[in-house]
CSV table of C-alpha atoms and ligand atoms in Angstrom, one decimal:
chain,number,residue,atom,x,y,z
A,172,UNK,CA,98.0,100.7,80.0
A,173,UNK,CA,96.9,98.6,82.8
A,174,UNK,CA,98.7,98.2,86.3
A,175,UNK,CA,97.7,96.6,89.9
A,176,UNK,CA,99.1,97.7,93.4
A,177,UNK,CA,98.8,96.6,96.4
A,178,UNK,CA,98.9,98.7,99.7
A,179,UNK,CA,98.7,98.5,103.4
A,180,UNK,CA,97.8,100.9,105.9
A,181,UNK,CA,99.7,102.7,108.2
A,182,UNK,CA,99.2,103.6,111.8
A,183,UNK,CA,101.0,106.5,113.1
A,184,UNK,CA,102.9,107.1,116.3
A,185,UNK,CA,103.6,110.5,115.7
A,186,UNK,CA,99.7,111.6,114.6
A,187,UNK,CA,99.1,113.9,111.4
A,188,UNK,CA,96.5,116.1,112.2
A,189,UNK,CA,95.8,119.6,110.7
A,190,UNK,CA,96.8,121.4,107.1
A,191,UNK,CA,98.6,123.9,106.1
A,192,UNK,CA,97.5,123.9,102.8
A,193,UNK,CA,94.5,122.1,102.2
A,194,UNK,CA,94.7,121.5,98.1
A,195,UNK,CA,98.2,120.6,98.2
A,196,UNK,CA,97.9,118.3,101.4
A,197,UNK,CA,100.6,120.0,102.8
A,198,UNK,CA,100.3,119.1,106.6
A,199,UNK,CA,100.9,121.6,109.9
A,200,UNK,CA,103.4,118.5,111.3
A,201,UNK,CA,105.3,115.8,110.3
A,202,UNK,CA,104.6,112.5,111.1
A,203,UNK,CA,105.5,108.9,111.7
A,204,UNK,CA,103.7,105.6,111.4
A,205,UNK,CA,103.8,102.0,111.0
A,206,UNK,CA,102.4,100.1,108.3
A,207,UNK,CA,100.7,97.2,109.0
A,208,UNK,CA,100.7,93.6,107.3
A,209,UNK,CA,97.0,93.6,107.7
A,210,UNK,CA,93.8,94.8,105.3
A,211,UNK,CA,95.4,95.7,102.2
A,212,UNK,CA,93.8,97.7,99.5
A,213,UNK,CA,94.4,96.1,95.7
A,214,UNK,CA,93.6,98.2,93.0
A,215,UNK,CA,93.8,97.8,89.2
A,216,UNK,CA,94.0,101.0,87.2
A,217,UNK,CA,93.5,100.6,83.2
A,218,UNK,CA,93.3,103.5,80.3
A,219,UNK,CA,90.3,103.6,78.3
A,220,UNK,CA,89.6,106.2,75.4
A,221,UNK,CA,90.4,109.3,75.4
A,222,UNK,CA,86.9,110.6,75.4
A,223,UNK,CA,85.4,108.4,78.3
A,224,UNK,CA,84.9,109.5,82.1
A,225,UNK,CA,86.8,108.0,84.5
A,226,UNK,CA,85.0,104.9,85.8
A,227,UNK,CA,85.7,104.0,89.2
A,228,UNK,CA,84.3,101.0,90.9
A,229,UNK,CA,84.7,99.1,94.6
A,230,UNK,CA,84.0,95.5,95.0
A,231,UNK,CA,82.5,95.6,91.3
A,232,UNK,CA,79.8,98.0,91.8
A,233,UNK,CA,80.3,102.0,91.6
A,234,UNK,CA,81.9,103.5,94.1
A,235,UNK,CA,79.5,106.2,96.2
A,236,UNK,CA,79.6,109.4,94.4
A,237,UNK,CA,81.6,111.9,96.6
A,238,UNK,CA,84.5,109.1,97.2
A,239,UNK,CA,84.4,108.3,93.2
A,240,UNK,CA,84.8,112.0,92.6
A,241,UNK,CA,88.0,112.7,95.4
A,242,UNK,CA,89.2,109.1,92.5
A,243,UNK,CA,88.7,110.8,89.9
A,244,UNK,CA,90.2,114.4,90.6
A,245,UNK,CA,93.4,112.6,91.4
A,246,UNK,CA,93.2,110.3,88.5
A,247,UNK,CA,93.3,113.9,86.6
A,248,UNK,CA,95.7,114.9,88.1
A,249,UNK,CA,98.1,111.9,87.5
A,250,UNK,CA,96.7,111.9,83.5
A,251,UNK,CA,98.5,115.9,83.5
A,252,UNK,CA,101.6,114.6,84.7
A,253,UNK,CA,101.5,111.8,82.2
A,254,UNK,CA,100.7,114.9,79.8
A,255,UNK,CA,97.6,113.2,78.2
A,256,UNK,CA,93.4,113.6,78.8
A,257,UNK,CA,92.8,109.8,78.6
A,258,UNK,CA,90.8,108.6,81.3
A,259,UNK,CA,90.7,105.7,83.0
A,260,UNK,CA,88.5,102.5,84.9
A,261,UNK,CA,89.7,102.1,88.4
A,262,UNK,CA,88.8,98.8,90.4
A,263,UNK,CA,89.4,98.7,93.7
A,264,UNK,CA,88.9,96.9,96.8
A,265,UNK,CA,89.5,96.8,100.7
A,266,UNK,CA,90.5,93.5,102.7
A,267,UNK,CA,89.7,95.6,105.4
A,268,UNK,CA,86.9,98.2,106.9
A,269,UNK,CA,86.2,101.3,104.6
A,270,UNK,CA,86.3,104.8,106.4
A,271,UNK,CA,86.3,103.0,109.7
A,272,UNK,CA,89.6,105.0,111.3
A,273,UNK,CA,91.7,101.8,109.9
A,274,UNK,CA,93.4,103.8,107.7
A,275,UNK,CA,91.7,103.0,104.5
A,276,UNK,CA,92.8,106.0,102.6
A,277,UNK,CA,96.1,105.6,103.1
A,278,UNK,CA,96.2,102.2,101.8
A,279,UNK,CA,93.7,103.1,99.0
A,280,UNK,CA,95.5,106.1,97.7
A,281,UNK,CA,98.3,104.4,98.0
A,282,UNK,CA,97.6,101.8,96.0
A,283,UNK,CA,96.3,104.6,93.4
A,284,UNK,CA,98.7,106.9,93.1
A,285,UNK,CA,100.8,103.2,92.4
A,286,UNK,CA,98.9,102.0,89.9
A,287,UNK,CA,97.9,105.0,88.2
A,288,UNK,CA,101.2,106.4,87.7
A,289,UNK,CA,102.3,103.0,86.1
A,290,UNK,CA,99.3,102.6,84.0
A,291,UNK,CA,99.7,106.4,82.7
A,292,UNK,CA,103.5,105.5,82.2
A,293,UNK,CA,105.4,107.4,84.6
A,294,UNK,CA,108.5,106.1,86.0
A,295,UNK,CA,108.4,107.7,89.5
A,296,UNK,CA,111.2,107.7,92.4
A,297,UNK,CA,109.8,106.0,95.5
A,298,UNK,CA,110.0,109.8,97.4
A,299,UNK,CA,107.7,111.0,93.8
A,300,UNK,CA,105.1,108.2,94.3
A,301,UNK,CA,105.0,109.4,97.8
A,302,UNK,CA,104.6,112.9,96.9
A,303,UNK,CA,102.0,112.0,94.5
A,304,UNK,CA,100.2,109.7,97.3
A,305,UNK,CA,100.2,112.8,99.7
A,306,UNK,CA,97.5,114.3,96.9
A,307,UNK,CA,95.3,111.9,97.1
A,308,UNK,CA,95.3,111.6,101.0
A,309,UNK,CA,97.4,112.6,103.5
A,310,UNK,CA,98.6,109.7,105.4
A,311,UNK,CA,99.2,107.6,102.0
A,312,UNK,CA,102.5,109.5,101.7
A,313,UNK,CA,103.4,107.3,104.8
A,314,UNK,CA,101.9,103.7,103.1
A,315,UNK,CA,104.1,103.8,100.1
A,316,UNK,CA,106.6,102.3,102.7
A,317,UNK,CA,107.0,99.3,104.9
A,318,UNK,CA,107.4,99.4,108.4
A,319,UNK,CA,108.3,102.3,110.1
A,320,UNK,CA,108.3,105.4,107.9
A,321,UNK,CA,108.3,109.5,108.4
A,322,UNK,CA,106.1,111.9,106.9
A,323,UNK,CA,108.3,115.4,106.4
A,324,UNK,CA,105.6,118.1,106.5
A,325,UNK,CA,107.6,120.2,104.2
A,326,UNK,CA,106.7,123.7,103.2
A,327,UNK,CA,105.3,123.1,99.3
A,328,UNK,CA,104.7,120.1,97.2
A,329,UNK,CA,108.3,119.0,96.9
A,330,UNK,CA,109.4,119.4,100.3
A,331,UNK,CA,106.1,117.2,101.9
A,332,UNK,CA,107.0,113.8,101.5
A,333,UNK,CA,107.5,110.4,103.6
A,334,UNK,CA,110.6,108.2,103.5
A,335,UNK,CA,111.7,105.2,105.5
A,336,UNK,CA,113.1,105.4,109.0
A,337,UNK,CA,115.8,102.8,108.2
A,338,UNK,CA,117.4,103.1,112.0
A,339,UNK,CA,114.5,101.3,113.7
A,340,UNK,CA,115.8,99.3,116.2
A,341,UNK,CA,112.5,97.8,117.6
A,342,UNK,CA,110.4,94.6,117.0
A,343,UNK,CA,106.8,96.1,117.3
A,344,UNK,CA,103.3,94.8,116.3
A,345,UNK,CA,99.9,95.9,116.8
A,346,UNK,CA,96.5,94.6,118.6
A,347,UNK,CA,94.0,95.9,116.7
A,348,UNK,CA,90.9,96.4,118.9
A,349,UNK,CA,87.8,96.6,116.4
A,350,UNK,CA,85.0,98.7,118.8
A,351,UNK,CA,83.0,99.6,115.6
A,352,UNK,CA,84.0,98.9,112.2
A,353,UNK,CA,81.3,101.2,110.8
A,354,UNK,CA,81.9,104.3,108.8
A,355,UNK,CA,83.3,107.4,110.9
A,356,UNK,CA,80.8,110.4,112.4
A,357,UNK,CA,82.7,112.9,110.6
A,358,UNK,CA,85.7,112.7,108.0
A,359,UNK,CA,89.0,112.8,109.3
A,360,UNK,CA,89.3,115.7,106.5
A,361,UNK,CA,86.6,118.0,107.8
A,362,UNK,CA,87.6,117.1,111.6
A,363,UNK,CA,90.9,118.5,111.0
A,364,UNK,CA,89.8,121.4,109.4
A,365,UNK,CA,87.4,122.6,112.0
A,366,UNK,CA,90.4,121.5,114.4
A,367,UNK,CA,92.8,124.0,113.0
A,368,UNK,CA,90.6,126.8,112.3
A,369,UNK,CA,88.3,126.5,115.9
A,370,UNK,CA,90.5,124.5,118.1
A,371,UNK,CA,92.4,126.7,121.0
A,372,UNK,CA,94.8,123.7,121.8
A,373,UNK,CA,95.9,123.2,117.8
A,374,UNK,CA,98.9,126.4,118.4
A,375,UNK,CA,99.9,124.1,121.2
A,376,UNK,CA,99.7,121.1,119.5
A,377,UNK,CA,101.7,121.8,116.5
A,378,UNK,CA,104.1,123.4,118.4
A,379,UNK,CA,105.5,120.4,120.3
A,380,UNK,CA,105.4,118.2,117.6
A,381,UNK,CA,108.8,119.0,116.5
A,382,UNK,CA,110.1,117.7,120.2
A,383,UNK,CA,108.0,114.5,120.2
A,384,UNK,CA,109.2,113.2,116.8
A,385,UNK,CA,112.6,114.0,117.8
A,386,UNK,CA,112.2,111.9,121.0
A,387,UNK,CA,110.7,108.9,119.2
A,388,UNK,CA,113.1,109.1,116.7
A,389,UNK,CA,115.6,108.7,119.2
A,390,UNK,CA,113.8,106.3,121.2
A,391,UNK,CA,113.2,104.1,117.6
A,392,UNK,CA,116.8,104.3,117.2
A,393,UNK,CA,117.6,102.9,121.0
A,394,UNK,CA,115.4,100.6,120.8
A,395,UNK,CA,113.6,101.7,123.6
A,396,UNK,CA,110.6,100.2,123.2
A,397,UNK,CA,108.8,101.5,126.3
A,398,UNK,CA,109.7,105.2,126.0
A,399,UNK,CA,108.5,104.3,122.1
A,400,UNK,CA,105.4,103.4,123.5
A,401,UNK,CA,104.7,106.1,126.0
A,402,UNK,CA,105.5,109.0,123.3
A,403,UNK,CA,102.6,107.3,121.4
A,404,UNK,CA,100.7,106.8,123.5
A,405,UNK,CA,100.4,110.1,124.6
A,406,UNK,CA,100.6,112.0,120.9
A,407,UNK,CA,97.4,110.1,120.2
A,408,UNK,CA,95.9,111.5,123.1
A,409,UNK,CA,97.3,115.0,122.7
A,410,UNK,CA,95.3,115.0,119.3
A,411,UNK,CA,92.5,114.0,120.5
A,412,UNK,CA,92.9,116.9,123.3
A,413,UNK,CA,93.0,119.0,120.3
A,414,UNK,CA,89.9,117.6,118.5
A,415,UNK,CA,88.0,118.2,121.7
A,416,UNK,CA,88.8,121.4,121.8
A,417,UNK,CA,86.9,122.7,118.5
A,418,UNK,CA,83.6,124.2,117.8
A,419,UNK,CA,81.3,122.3,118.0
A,420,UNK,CA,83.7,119.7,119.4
A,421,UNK,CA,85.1,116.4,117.4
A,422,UNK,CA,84.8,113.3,119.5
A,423,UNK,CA,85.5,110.0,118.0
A,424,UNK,CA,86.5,108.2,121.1
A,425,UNK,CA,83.6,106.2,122.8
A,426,UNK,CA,82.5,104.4,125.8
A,427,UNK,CA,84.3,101.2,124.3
A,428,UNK,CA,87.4,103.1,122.9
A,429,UNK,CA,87.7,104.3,127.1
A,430,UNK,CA,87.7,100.3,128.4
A,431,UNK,CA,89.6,99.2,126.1
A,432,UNK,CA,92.4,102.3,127.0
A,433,UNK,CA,91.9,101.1,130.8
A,434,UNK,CA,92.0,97.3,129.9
A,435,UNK,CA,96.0,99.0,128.0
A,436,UNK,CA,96.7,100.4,130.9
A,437,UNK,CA,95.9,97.6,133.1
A,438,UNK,CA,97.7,94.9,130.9
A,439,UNK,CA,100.9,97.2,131.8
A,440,UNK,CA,100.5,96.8,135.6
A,441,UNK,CA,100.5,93.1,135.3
A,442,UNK,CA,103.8,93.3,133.2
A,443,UNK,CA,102.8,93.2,129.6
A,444,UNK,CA,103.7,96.2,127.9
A,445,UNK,CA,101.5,97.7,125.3
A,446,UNK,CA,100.4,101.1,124.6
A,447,UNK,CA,97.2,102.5,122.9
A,448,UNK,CA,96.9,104.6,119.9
A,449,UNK,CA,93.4,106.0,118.7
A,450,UNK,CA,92.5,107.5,115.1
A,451,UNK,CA,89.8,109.3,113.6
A,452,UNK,CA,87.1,106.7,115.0
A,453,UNK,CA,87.0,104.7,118.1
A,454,UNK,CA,89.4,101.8,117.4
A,455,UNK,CA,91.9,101.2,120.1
A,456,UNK,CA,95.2,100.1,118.1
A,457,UNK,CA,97.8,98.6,121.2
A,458,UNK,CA,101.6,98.9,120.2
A,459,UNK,CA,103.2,95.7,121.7
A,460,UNK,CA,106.4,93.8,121.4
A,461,UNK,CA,105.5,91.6,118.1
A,462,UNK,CA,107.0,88.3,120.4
A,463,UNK,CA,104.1,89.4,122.8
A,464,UNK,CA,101.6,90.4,120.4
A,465,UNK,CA,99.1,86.9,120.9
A,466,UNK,CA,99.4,87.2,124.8
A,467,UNK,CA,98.3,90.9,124.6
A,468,UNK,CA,95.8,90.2,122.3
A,469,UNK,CA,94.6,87.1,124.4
A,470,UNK,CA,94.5,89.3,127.4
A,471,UNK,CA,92.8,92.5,126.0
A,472,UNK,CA,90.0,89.5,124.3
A,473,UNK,CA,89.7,88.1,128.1
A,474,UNK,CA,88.9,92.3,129.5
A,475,UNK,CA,87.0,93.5,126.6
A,476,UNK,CA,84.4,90.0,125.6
A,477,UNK,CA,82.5,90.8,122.3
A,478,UNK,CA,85.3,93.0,120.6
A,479,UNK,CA,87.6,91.3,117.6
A,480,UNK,CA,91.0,91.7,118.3
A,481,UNK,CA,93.5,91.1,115.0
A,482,UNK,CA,97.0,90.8,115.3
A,483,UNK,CA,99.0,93.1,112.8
A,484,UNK,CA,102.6,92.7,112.5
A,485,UNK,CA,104.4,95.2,110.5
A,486,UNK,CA,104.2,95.1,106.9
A,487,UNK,CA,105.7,95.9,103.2
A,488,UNK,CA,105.7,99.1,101.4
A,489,UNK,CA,103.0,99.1,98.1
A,490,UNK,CA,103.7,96.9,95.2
A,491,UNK,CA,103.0,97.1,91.7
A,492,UNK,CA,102.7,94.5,89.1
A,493,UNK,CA,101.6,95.5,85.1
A,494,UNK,CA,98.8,93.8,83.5
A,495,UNK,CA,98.6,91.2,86.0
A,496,UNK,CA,102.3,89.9,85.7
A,497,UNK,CA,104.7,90.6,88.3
A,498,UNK,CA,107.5,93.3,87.3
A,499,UNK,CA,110.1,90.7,88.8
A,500,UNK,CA,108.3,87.9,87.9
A,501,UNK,CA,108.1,86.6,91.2
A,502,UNK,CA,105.0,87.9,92.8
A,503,UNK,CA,103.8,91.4,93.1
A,504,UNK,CA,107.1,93.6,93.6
A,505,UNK,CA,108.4,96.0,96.5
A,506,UNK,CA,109.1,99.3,94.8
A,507,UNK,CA,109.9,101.7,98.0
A,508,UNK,CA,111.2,101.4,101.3
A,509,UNK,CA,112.7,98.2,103.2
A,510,UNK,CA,110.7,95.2,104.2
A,511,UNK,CA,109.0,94.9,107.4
A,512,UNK,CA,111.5,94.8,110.1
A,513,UNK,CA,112.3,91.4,111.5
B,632,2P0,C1,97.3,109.9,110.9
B,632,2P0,N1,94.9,110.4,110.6
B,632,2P0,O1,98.4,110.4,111.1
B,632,2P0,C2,96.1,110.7,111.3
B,632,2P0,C3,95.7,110.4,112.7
B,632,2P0,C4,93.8,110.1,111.4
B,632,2P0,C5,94.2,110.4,112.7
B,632,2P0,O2,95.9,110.8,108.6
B,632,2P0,O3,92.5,114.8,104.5
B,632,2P0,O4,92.7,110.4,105.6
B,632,2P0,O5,93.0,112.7,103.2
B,632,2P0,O6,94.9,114.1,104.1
B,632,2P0,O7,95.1,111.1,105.6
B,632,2P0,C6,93.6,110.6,108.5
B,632,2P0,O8,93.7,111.6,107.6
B,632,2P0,O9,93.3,112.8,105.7
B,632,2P0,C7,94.9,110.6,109.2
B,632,2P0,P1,93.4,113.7,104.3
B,632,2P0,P2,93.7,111.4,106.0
B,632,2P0,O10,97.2,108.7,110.4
């Protein structure tokens, strides 16, 4: 009747950007990411009567009206699998920006889908909760997971779902450069979308996706961390390339997000490796080696005065405890996917 998850966002390597089928969520590309042990969303989701509207609130006020209403369309659609028209009060919150490009809809729908599924009752295999995550928002699919984890695209809602990439072989963190932790320009969804239908470099884009996950796969499995962080590096830029190329264009990346690529770029020519990856906003995320991560991040703060840097190590797949008790009894419990990888 009443369950709390928690759920942490995810950063990807390998970038999901586009639809193939826009209700479903079913992406162009699959994906791969890192969840982070930084800015987790908790939510508690409990039944009320069956006659009630959903009640959504963030921080203990309502949440703003389009966001509540994306809530509560997926709250209905987890009531149908439960087979019942109860609805139900959702209470969230983010440790973290909201609709900044830190991947707050990953962690947030990820924590949904966790808690709503337990507090309607069903039982769901990890690679279910996933699927049901993808509905909500993309890139949750990838958050029900802890550290590194791929995103299949699939071809219908059974096929489109993440799993853990269990033959990681590298110790990676991220240096989270905050340039503006204020809402984004335009919404990752409707930047996609004009991306796909506008964009003469998305044919080009999807097609050598296939190749680059197949190379950092391979590289994750070597534990080649630098041909790791060159793939990334430059998939986050291809997208961008892509997002450029609509009409009218989509340009998150600013004046800041630029430095702090060059300040990257110079860290590597003074023998630190680390690699930048940019979302739908202008945050500069830097992949480093996770034993390196407070000398990268004391060097980017020495180049880049008057941004926050925060470390984020890789973190745990969601976990979901009913009314308030742990499942285990030992704390909140991992349901899906391995620990983050020491
Ligand atoms: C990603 N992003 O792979 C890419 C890279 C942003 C840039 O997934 O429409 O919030 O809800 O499925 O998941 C952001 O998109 O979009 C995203 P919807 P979502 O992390």
């Amino acid at each position: 009747m009443s369950a709390t998850a928690i759920a942490f966002p995810n950063i990807a390597l390998i970038k999901y950007w586009g639809k193939r089928d826009e209700a479903l969520i079913i992406p162009q590309t699959s994906s791969l990411s890192l969840t982070l042990a930084v800015y987790p969303t908790t939510t508690t989701v409990s039944l009320l009567s069956e006659s009630a509207p959903h009640e959504v609130l963030q921080d203990g006020a309502p949440m703003p009206q389009a966001a509540a209403a994306k809530v509560a369309r997926f709250l209905d659609h987890v009531a149908e699998l439960a087979g019942t028209t109860r609805a139900a009060r959702v209470e969230t919150s983010n440790a973290g920006p909201t609709g900044a490009g830190l991947a707050s809809s990953a962690s947030g729908f990820a924590a949904l889908a966790a808690a709503a599924s337990a507090a309607y009752g069903l039982d769901l295999s990890p690679r279910d909760l996933s699927r049901l995550a993808r509905r909500g928002s993309g890139s949750a699919s990838r958050s029900i997971f802890g550290g590194f984890a791929v995103w299949n695209a699939g071809s219908d809602d059974l096929t489109s779902y993440a799993e853990p990439v269990d033959d990681a072989r590298i110790d990676a963190a991220m240096v989270l450069g905050i340039v503006n932790a204020g809402a984004k320009p335009i919404s990752s969804r409707d930047a996609m979308r004009r991306t796909v239908e506008t964009s003469p470099y998305n044919a080009p884009w999807v097609a050598t996706n296939p190749t680059e996950l197949a190379f950092m796969r391979d590289a994750l499995r070597r534990g080649d961390f630098t041909a790791v962080g060159e793939i990334s590096e430059r998939n986050a830029l291809r997208m961008h390339a892509a997002m450029l190329g609509a009409v009218p264009p989509v340009r998150y990346l600013t004046a800041g997000s630029m430095a702090l690529l060059d300040a990257v770029a110079e860290l590597r020519n003074t023998g630190l490796e680390a690699y930048a990856t940019m979302d739908a906003g202008p945050n500069v995320k830097t992949l480093c080696r996770s034993a390196e991560a407070a000398s990268v991040r004391d060097a980017l703060a020495a180049a880049a005065p008057g941004i926050e840097f925060v470390i984020a190590e890789a973190g745990p797949g969601v976990s979901v405890s009913d009314h308030g008790v742990s499942v285990s009894g030992q704390g909140p419990t991992a349901i899906a996917g391995p620990g983050a990888p020491r």
